[in-house]
Every structure is written in structure tokens, then in C-alpha cells.
mmCIF file of C-alpha atoms in Angstrom:
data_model
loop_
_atom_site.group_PDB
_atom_site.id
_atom_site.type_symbol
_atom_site.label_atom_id
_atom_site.label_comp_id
_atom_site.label_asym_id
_atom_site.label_seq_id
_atom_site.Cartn_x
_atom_site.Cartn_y
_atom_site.Cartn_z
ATOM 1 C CA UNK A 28 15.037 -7.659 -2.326
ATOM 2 C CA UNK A 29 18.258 -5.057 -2.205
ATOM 3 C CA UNK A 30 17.603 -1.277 -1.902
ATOM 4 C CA UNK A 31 18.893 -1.053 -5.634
ATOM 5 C CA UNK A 32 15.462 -2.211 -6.378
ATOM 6 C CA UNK A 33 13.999 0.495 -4.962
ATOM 7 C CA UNK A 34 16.218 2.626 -6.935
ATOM 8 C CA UNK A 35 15.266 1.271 -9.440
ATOM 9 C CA UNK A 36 11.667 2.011 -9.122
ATOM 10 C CA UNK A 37 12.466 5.558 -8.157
ATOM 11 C CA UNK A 38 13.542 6.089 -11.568
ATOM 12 C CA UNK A 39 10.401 4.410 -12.871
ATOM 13 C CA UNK A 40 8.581 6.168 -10.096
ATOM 14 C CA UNK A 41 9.436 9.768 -11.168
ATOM 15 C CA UNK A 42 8.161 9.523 -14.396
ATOM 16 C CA UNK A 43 4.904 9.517 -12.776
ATOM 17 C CA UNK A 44 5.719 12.207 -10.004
ATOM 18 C CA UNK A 45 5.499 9.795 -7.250
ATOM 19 C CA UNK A 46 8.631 9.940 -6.292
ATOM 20 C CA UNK A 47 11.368 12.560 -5.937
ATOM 21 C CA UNK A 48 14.307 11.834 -8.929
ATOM 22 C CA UNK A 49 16.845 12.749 -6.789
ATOM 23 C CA UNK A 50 17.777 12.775 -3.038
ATOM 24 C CA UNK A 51 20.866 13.852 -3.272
ATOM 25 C CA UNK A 52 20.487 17.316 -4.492
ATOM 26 C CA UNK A 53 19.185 19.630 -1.397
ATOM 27 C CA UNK A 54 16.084 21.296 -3.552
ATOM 28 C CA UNK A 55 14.129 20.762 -6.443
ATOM 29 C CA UNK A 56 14.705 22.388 -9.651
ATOM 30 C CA UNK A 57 11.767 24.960 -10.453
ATOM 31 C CA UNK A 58 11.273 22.953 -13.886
ATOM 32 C CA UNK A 59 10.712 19.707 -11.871
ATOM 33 C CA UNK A 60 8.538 21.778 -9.612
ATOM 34 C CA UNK A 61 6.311 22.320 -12.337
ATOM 35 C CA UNK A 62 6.389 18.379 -13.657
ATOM 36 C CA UNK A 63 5.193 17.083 -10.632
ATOM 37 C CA UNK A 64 2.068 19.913 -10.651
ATOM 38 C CA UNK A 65 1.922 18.688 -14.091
ATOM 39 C CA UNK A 66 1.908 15.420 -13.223
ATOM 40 C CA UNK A 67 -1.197 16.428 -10.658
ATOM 41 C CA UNK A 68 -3.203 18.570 -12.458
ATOM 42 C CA UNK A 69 -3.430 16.069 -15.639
ATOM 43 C CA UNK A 70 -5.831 13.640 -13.434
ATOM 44 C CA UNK A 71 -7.594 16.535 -11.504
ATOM 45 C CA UNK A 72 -8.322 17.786 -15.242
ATOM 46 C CA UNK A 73 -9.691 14.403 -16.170
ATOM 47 C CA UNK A 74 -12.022 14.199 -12.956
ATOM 48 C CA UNK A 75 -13.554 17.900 -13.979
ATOM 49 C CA UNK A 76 -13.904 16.502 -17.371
ATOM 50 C CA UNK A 77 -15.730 13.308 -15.978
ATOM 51 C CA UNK A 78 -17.513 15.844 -13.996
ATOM 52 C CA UNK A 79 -18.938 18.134 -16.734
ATOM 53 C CA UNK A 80 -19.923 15.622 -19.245
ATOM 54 C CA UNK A 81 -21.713 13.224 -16.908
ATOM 55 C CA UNK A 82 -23.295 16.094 -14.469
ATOM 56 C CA UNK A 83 -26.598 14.791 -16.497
ATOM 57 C CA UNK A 84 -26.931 11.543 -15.669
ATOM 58 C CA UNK A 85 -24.035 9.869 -13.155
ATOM 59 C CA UNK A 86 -23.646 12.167 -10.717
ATOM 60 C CA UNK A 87 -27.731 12.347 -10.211
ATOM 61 C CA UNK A 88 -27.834 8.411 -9.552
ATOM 62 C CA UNK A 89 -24.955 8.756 -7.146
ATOM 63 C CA UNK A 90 -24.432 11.855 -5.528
ATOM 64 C CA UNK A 91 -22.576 11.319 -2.517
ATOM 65 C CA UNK A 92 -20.388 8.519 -3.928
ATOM 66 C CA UNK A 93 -19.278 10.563 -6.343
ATOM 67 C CA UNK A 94 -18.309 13.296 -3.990
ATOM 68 C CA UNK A 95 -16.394 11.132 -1.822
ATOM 69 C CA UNK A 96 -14.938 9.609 -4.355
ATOM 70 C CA UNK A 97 -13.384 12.708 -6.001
ATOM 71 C CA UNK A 98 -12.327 13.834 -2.429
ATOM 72 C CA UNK A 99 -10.141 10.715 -2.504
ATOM 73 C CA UNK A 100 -8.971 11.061 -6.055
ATOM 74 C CA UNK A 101 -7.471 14.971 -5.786
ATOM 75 C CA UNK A 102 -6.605 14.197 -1.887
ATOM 76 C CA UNK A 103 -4.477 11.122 -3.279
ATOM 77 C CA UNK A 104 -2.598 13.186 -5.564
ATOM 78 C CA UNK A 105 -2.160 15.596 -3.625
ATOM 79 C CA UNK A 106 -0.230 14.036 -1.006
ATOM 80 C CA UNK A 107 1.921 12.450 -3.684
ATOM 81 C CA UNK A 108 2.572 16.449 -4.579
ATOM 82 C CA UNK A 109 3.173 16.992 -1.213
ATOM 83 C CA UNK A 110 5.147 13.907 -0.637
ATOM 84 C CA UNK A 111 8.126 14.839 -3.306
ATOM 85 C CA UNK A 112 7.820 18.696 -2.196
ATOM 86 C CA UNK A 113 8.368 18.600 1.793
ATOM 87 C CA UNK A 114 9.399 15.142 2.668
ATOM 88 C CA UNK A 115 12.660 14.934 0.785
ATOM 89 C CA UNK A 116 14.455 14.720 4.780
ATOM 90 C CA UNK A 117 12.084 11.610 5.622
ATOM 91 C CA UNK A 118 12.890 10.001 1.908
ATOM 92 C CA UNK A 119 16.690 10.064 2.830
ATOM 93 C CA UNK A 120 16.144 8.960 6.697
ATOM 94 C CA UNK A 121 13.890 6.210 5.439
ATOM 95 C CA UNK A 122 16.642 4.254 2.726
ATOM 96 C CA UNK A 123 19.223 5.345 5.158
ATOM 97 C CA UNK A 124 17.386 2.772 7.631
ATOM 98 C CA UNK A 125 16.473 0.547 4.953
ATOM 99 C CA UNK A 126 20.172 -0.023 4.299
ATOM 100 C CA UNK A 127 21.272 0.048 8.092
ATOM 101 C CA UNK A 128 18.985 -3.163 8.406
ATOM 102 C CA UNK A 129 20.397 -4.745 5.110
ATOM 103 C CA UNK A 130 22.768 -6.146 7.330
ATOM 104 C CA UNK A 131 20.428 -8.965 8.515
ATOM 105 C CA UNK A 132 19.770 -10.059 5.297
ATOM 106 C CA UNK A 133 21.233 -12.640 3.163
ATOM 107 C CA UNK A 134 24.328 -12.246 1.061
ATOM 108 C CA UNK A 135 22.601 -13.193 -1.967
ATOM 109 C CA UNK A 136 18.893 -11.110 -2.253
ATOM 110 C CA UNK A 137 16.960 -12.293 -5.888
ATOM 111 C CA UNK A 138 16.018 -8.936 -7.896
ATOM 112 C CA UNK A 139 13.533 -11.352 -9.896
ATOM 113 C CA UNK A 140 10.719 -11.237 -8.065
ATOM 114 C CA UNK A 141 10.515 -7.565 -8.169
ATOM 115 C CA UNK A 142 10.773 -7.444 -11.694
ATOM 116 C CA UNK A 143 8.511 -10.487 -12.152
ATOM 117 C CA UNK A 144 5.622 -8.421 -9.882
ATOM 118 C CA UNK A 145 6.190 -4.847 -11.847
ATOM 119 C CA UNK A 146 6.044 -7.231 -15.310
ATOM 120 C CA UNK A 147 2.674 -9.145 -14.052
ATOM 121 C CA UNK A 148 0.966 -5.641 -12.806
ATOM 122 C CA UNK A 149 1.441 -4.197 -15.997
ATOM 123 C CA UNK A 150 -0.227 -7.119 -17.726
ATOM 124 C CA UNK A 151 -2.798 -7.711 -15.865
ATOM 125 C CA UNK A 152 -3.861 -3.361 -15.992
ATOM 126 C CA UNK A 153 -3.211 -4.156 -19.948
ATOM 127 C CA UNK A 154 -5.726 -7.080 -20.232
ATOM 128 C CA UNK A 155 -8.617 -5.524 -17.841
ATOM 129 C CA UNK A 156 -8.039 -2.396 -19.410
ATOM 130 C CA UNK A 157 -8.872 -4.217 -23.197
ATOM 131 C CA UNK A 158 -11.157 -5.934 -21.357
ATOM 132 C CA UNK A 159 -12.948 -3.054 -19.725
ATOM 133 C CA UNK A 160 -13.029 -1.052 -23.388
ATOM 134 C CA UNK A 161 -14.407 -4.149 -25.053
ATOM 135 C CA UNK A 162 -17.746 -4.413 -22.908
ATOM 136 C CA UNK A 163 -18.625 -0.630 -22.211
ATOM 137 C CA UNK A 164 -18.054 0.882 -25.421
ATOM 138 C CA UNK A 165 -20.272 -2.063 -27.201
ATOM 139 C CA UNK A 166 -22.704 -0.935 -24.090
ATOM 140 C CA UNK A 167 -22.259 3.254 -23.948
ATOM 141 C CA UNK A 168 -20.733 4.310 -27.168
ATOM 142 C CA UNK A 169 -19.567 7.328 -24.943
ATOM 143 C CA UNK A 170 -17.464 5.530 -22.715
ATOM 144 C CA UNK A 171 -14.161 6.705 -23.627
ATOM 145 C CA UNK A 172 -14.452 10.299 -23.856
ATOM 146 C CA UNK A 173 -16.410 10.317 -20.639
ATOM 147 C CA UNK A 174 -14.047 7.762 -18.810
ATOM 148 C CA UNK A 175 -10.544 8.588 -20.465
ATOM 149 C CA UNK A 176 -9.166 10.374 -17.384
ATOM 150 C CA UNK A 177 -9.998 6.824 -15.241
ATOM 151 C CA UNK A 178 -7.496 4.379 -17.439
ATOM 152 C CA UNK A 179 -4.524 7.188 -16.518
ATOM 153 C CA UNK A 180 -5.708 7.769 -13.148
ATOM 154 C CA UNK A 181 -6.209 3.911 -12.139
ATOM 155 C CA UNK A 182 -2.202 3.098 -13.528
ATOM 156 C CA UNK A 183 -1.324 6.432 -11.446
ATOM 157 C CA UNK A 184 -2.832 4.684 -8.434
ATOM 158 C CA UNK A 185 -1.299 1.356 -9.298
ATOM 159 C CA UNK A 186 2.180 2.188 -10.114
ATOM 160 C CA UNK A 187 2.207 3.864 -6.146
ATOM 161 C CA UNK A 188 0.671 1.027 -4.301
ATOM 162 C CA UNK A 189 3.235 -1.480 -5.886
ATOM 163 C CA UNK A 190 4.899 0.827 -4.823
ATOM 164 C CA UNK A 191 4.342 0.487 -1.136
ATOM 165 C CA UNK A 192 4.152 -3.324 -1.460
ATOM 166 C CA UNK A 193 7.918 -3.114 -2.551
ATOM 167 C CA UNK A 194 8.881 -1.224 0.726
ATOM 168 C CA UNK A 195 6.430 -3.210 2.816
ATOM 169 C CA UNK A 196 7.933 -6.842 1.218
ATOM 170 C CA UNK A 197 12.005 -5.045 1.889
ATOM 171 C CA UNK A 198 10.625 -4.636 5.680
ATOM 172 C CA UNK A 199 9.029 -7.488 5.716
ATOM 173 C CA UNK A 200 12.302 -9.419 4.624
ATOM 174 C CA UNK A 201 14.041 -8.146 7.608
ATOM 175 C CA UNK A 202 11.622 -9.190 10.214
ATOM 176 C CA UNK A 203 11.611 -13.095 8.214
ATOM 177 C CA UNK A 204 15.237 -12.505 8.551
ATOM 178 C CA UNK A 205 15.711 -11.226 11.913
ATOM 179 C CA UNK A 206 13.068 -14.548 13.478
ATOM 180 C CA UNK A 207 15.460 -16.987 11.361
ATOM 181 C CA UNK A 208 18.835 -15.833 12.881
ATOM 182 C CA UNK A 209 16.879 -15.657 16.300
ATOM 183 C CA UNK A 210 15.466 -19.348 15.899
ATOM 184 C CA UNK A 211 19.222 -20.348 14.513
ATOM 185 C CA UNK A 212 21.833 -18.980 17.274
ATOM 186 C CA UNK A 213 19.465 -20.327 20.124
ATOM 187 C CA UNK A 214 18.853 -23.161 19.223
ATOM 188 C CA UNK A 215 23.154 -23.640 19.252
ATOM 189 C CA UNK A 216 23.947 -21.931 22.162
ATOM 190 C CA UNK A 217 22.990 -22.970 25.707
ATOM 191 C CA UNK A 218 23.486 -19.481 27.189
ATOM 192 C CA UNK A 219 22.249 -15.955 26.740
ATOM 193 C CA UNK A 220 24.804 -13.431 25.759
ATOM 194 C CA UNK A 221 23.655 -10.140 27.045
ATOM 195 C CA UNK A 222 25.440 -8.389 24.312
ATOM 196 C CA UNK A 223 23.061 -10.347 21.965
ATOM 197 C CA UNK A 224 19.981 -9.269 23.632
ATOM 198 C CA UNK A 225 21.532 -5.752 22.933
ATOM 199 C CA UNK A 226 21.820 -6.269 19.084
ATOM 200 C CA UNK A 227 18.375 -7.376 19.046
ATOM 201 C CA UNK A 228 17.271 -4.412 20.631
ATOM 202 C CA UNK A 229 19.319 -1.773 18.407
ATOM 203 C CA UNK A 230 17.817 -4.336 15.298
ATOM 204 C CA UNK A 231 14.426 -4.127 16.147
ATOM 205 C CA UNK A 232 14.501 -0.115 17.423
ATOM 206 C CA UNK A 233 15.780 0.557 13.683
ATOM 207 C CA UNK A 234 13.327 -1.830 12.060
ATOM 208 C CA UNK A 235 10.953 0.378 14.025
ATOM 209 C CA UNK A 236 11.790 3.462 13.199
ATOM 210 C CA UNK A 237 11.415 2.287 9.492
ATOM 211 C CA UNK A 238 8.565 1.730 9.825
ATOM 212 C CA UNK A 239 7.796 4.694 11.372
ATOM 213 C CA UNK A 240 9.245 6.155 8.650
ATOM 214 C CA UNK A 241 6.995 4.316 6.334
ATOM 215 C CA UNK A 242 4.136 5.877 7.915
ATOM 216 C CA UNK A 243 5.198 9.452 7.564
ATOM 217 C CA UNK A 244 6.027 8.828 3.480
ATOM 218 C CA UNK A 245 2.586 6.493 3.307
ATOM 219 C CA UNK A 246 0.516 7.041 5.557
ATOM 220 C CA UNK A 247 -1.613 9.362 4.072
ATOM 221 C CA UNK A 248 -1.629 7.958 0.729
ATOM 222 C CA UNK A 249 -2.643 4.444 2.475
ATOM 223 C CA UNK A 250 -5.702 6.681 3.825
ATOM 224 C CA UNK A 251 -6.951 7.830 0.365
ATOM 225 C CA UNK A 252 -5.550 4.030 -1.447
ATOM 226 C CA UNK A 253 -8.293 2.409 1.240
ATOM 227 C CA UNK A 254 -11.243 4.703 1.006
ATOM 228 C CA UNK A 255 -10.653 5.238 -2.959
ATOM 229 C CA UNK A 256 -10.267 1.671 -3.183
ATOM 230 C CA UNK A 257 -13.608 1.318 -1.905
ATOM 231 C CA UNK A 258 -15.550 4.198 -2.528
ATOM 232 C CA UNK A 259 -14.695 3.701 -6.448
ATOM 233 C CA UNK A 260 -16.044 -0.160 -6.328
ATOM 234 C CA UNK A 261 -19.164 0.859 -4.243
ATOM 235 C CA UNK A 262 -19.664 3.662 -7.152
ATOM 236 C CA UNK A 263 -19.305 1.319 -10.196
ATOM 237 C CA UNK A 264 -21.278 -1.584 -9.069
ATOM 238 C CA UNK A 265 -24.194 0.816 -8.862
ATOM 239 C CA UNK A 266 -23.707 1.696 -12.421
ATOM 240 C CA UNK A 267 -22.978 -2.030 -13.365
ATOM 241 C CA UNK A 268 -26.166 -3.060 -11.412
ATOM 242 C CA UNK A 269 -28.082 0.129 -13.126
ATOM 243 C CA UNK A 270 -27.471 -0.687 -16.362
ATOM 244 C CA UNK A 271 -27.129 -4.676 -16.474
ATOM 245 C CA UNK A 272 -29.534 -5.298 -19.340
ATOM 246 C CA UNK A 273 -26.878 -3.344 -21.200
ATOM 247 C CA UNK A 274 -24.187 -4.852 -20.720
ATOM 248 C CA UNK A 275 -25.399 -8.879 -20.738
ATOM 249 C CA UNK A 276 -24.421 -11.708 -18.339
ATOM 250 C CA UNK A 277 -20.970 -12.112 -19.652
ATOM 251 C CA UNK A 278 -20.298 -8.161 -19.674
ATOM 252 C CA UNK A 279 -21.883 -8.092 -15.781
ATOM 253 C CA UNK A 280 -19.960 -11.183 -14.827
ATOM 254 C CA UNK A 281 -16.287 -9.725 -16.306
ATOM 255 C CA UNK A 282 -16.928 -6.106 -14.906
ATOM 256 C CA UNK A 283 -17.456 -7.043 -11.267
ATOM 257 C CA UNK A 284 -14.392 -9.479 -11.950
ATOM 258 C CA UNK A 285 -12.725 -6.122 -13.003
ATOM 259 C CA UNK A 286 -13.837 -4.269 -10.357
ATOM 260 C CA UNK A 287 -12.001 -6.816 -7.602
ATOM 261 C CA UNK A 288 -8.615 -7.044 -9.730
ATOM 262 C CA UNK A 289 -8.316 -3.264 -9.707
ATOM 263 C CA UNK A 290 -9.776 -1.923 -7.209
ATOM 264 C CA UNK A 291 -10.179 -4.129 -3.855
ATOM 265 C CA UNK A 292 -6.742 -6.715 -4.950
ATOM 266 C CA UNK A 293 -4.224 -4.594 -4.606
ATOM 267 C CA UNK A 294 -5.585 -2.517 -1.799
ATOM 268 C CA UNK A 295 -6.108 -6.110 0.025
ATOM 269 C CA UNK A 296 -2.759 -6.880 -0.711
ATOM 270 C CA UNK A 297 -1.302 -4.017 0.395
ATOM 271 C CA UNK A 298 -3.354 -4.432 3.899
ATOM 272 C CA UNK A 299 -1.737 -8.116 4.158
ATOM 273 C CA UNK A 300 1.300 -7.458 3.795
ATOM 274 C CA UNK A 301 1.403 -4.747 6.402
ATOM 275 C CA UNK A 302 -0.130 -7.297 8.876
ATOM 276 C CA UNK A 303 2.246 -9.898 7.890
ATOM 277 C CA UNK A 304 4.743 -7.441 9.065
ATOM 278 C CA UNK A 305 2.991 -7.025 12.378
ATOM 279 C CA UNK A 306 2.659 -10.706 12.542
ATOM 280 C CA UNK A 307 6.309 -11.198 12.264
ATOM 281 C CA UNK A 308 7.336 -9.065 14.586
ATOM 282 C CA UNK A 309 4.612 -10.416 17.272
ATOM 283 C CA UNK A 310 6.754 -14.106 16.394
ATOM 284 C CA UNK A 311 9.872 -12.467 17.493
ATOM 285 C CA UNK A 312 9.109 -10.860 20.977
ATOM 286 C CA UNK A 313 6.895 -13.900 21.428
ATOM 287 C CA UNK A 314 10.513 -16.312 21.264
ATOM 288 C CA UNK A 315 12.487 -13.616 23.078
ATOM 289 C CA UNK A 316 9.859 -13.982 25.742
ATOM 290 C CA UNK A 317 10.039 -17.477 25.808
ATOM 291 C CA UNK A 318 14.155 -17.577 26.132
ATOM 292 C CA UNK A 319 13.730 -17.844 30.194
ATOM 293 C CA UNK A 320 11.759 -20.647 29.830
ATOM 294 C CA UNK A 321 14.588 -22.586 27.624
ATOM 295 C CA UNK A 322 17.869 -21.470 29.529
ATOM 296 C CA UNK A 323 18.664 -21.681 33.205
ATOM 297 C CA UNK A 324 18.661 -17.926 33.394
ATOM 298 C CA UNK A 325 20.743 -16.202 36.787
ATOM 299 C CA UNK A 326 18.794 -13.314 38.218
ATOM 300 C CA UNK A 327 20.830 -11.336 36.552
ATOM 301 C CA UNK A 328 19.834 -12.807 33.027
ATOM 302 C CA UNK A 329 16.097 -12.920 34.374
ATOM 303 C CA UNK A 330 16.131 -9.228 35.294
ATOM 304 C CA UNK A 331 17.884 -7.897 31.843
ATOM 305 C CA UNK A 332 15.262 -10.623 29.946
ATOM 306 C CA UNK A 333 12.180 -8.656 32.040
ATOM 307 C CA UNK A 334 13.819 -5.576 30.307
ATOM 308 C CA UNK A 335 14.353 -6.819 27.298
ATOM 309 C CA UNK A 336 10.687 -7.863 27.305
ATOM 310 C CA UNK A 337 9.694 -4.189 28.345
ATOM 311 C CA UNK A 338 11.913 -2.696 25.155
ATOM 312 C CA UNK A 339 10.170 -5.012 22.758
ATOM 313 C CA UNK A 340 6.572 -3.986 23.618
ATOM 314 C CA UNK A 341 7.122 -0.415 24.110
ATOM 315 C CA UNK A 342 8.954 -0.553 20.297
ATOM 316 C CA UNK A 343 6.542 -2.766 19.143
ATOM 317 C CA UNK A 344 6.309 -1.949 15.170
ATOM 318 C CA UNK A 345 2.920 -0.595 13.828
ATOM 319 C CA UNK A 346 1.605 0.377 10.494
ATOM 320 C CA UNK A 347 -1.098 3.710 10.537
ATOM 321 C CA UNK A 348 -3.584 5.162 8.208
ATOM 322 C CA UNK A 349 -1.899 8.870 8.380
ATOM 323 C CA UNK A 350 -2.598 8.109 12.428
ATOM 324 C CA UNK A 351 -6.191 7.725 12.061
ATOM 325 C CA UNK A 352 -6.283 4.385 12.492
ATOM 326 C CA UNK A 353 -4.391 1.091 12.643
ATOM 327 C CA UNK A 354 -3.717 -1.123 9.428
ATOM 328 C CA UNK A 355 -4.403 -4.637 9.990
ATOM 329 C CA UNK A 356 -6.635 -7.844 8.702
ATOM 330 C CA UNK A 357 -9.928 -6.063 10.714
ATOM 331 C CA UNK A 358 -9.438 -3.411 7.891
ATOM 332 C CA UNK A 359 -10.602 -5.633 5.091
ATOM 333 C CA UNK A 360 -13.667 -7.365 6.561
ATOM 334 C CA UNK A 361 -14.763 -3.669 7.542
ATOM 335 C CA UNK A 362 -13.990 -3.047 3.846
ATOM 336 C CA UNK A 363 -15.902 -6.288 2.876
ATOM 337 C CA UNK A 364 -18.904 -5.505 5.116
ATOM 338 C CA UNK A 365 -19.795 -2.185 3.588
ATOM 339 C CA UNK A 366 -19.266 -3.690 0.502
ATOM 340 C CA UNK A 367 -22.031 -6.480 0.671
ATOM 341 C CA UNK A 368 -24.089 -4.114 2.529
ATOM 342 C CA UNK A 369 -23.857 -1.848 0.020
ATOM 343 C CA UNK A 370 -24.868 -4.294 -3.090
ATOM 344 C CA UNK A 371 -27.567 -5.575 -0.937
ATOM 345 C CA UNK A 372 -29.018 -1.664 -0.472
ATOM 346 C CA UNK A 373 -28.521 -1.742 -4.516
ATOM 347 C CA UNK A 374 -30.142 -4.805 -5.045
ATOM 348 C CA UNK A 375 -33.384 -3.734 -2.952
ATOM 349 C CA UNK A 376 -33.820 -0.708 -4.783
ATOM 350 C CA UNK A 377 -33.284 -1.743 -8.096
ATOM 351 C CA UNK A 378 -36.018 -4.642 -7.390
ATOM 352 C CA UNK A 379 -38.236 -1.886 -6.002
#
């Protein structure tokens, strides 16, 4: 996956306002200035509206679910405001590194199977959004007018996490890369090159700092993805368990089917692929640090592989929730744990 692909989403991208439409001109346009606080306003409008027509009945059943959860839905968009206004340096220094580290791809990089995942999102949000229209408004006539601002909001969130997958897989691709040549050029060579130990470092030192630069752009947008993610399918299982008799078996069945697909999905795959990336990278120093035991190293070789060791751990790439905390597999089983907590809590009480 080339950086034109992520050109390519830029342009799709800015549509939505969440991401700049040009990095090459020094400051934004006062018209575009007022697109992208178009572009934020239009949900925050929606989430008032919600607000005011259900103040009678949703927000009484959940009161603090619904707080949080429109903490996470303006504090979303408003990093994505924030992101296009005052990180325009960190957009350029991030596809600058992005392309540095092209260089241990392939030749040949397939565009398909970015345009195969932005066709299948689409389709899938497309079918559970039918889906989701067919078995409330049969249950709540109301549905619609109350709920309009969700169906906008939810592609909003979707569009940016695929998003984030697409510059997760690209750094992801250069780690795969980077363990293949590794594996490759020792396993021909019975020596070790110093001045390869040196490329490795410079490789992985930029692979880290694109990261790093992933986190700056990201991180506080993975923050609000996570806790939306969940806050929103704590908050609509409580009104799918509250009004079951409603909705029937099949309509209870297909809305907590929903509920995963759009909610908890894409956040989880989001999560994995950041860990995959971690993963990779532990693969990598774990070979380098095995290289002494394949060679007949001098102490010369021994002392620069003890440094080259050193430089790997202290560079050691990691992916952070705006620096709150790190983003790895633990994250979903705490995610799934409040989760079945939470339905067994709902569960209780509604038997009560």
C-alpha cells in the first residue's frame, strides 16, 4: 500500500473535514476555515437535537451514559477540528517519513486492497444502516427524527478510523518488510556487516518516529474512537434490553449484531492492528538479538551487537491513547469486561 493511497483518501477525507485538502499551501483559506467548523457543528447540532427531543424519556433511563457519551462525541470532533487547524507541520513530517521508509518496500505495492476495504465499509454501513431503519421505525415510529444526527455521525466516525487502519496497515507493511529482508540477507551471509547494523538502526529510528508521529495526528482521536466505541454500545444495549418486547427476537437478535459491526469491530480492529505493529517490531529486535548466537562474532562485533541491542529497546516503537495509556490486545478484554459486566448489571435490574 503506496502513499498515493493515502492521497487518495485525503481527497476523500476532506470532504468530511478530517483531513486537511492541502499540505502544500502554508495556511488555510478563511472559507475552508469555516467548512471544517461546518463540518463540526453539523453533528454537535444533531447531538443537541437528540438532546432536546429525548430529554423526556432517554436521558432519564441513562443519565450518565449519555453524558459520557456526548463528551466523546463533541471531544471527537473536536480534535478532528483541531487536527486540520494546528497540526498541518506534523501532517507533512508524518508522509515525509512515510515515504522515507517506502524504500523497504516492494517494487510492486497492490492499491486493491485499499479500495476493496473503503468499497466493503461502505456496504456494510449501507446494509446495517437499512437494517437498523427497518426494525426501530416498525418499533418507535419516532426513530428517525430523534436519531437522524446518529446515521451522519456514525459514517463521520467510520470514514476516520479506516482511516487510521490505512496508516496503521502502511506502517505495518514496513515492519513485515523490514523482518523479511532481515530473515533474507542473514540467512546468505556468514558475517555481520557493521554498516548493516547501521541501516537497521537509521530504518527502525524512522519507523519510530512515524509512529510517533502517528500518535501526535491520532492519538487523541484513538482516545475518544475507544471510549465512544464503548460508551455508545453500553448506552444502546440498555435501550435494546429496555424495550425488547418491542422490538421481537429477530429485531433484538439483529440490533446487538448491529451494535458489534459498528461500534466494537472497527474499534477492535483498529486496536489489532496497532498491536500487530508492536508485535512485529518485538520479531525484529528479538532476531537482531539472536545474530551473536548464529555468527562467530569478534569482540568487536559482540560489543557493537550489545549496542545495537541497547538502540533497539530504547527506540522500541509504541502506539498511545493521546499518552494516557498504551494501545495493545489488554485494551479490548478491558473493553470486553465492562461490557459483560455491564449487560449483566442490565439484566439484574430489568429482572428486578
Amino acid at each position: 500500500m503506496s502513499s498515493r493511497v493515502l492521497s487518495v483518501f485525503f481527497k476523500v477525507g476532506h470532504i468530511f473535514g478530517i483531513t486537511p485538502g492541502s499540505l502544500q499551501v502554508p495556511k488555510i483559506s478563511p472559507l475552508k476555515k469555516l467548512y471544517y467548523i461546518l463540518i463540526f457543528l453539523i453533528p454537535t447540532q444533531c447531538l443537541l437535537t437528540r438532546v432536546i427531543l429525548n430529554s423526556h424519556t432517554h436521558i432519564r433511563e441513562n443519565k450518565i451514559l449519555y453524558a459520557f457519551n456526548g463528551i466523546c462525541f463533541i471531544g471527537h470532533d473536536f480534535t478532528l477540528l483541531l487536527r486540520n487547524f494546528q497540526n498541518r507541520k506534523s501532517w507533512v513530517s508524518f508522509l515525509q517519513n512515510l515515504k522515507t521508509t517506502a524504500r523497504i518496500l516492494p517494487k510492486t505495492t497492490s492499491k486493491h486492497s485499499f479500495y476493496c476495504g473503503f468499497f466493503f465499509m461502505n456496504f456494510v454501513y449501507l446494509v446495517t444502516t437499512i437494517l437498523v431503519l427497518y426494525i426501530y421505525t416498525h418499533a418507535h415510529p419516532n426513530f428517525l427524527k430523534q436519531f437522524y444526527g446518529e446515521f451522519f455521525h456514525s459514517y463521520y466516525d467510520l470514514l476516520n478510523k479506516f482511516l487510521s487502519f490505512v496508516t496503521i496497515k502502511m506502517i505495518l507493511t514496513r515492519y513485515q518488510n523490514l523482518r523479511k529482508m532481515l530473515h533474507v540477507y542473514f540467512g546468505q551471509t556468514k558475517r555481520i556487516r557493521l554498516d548493516v547494523l547501521k541501516n537497521i538502526q537509521y530504518t527502525v529510528r524512522s519507523l519510530k518516529v512515524t509512529v510517533d508521529g502517528y500518535n501526535d495526528l491520532f492519538g487523541w482521536t484513538v482516545l475518544f474512537n475507544i471510549s465512544h466505541s464503548l460508551v455508545s454500545l453500553l448506552g444502546i444495549t440498555g435501550y435494546v434490553l429496555a424495550r425488547k418486547g418491542q422490538l421481537g427476537l429477530f429485531g433484538f437478535v439483529m440490533t446487538n449484531l448491529i451494535q458489534i459491526v459498528l461500534f466494537l469491530m472497527p474499534t477492535a480492529i483498529l486496536v489489532w492492528a496497532m498491536d500487530s505493529v508492536l508485535r512485529e517490531f518485538n520479531e525484529i529486535t528479538r532476531f537482531c538479538l539472536d545474530l551473536k548466537f548464529l555468527f562467530k562474532a569478534t569482540k568487536l562485533e559482540e560489543l557493537k551487537l550489545k549496542e545495537f541491542a541497547n538502540y533497539l529497546t530504547k527506540n522500541g516503537s509504541k502506539f498511545t491513547a493521546a499518552n494516557f495509556f498504551s494501545v495493545q490486545r489488554s485494551v479490548l478484554l478491558g473493553v470486553l469486561l465492562i461490557f459483560v459486566n455491564f449487560e449483566i448489571a442490565i439484566i439484574q435490574l430489568t429482572i428486578k
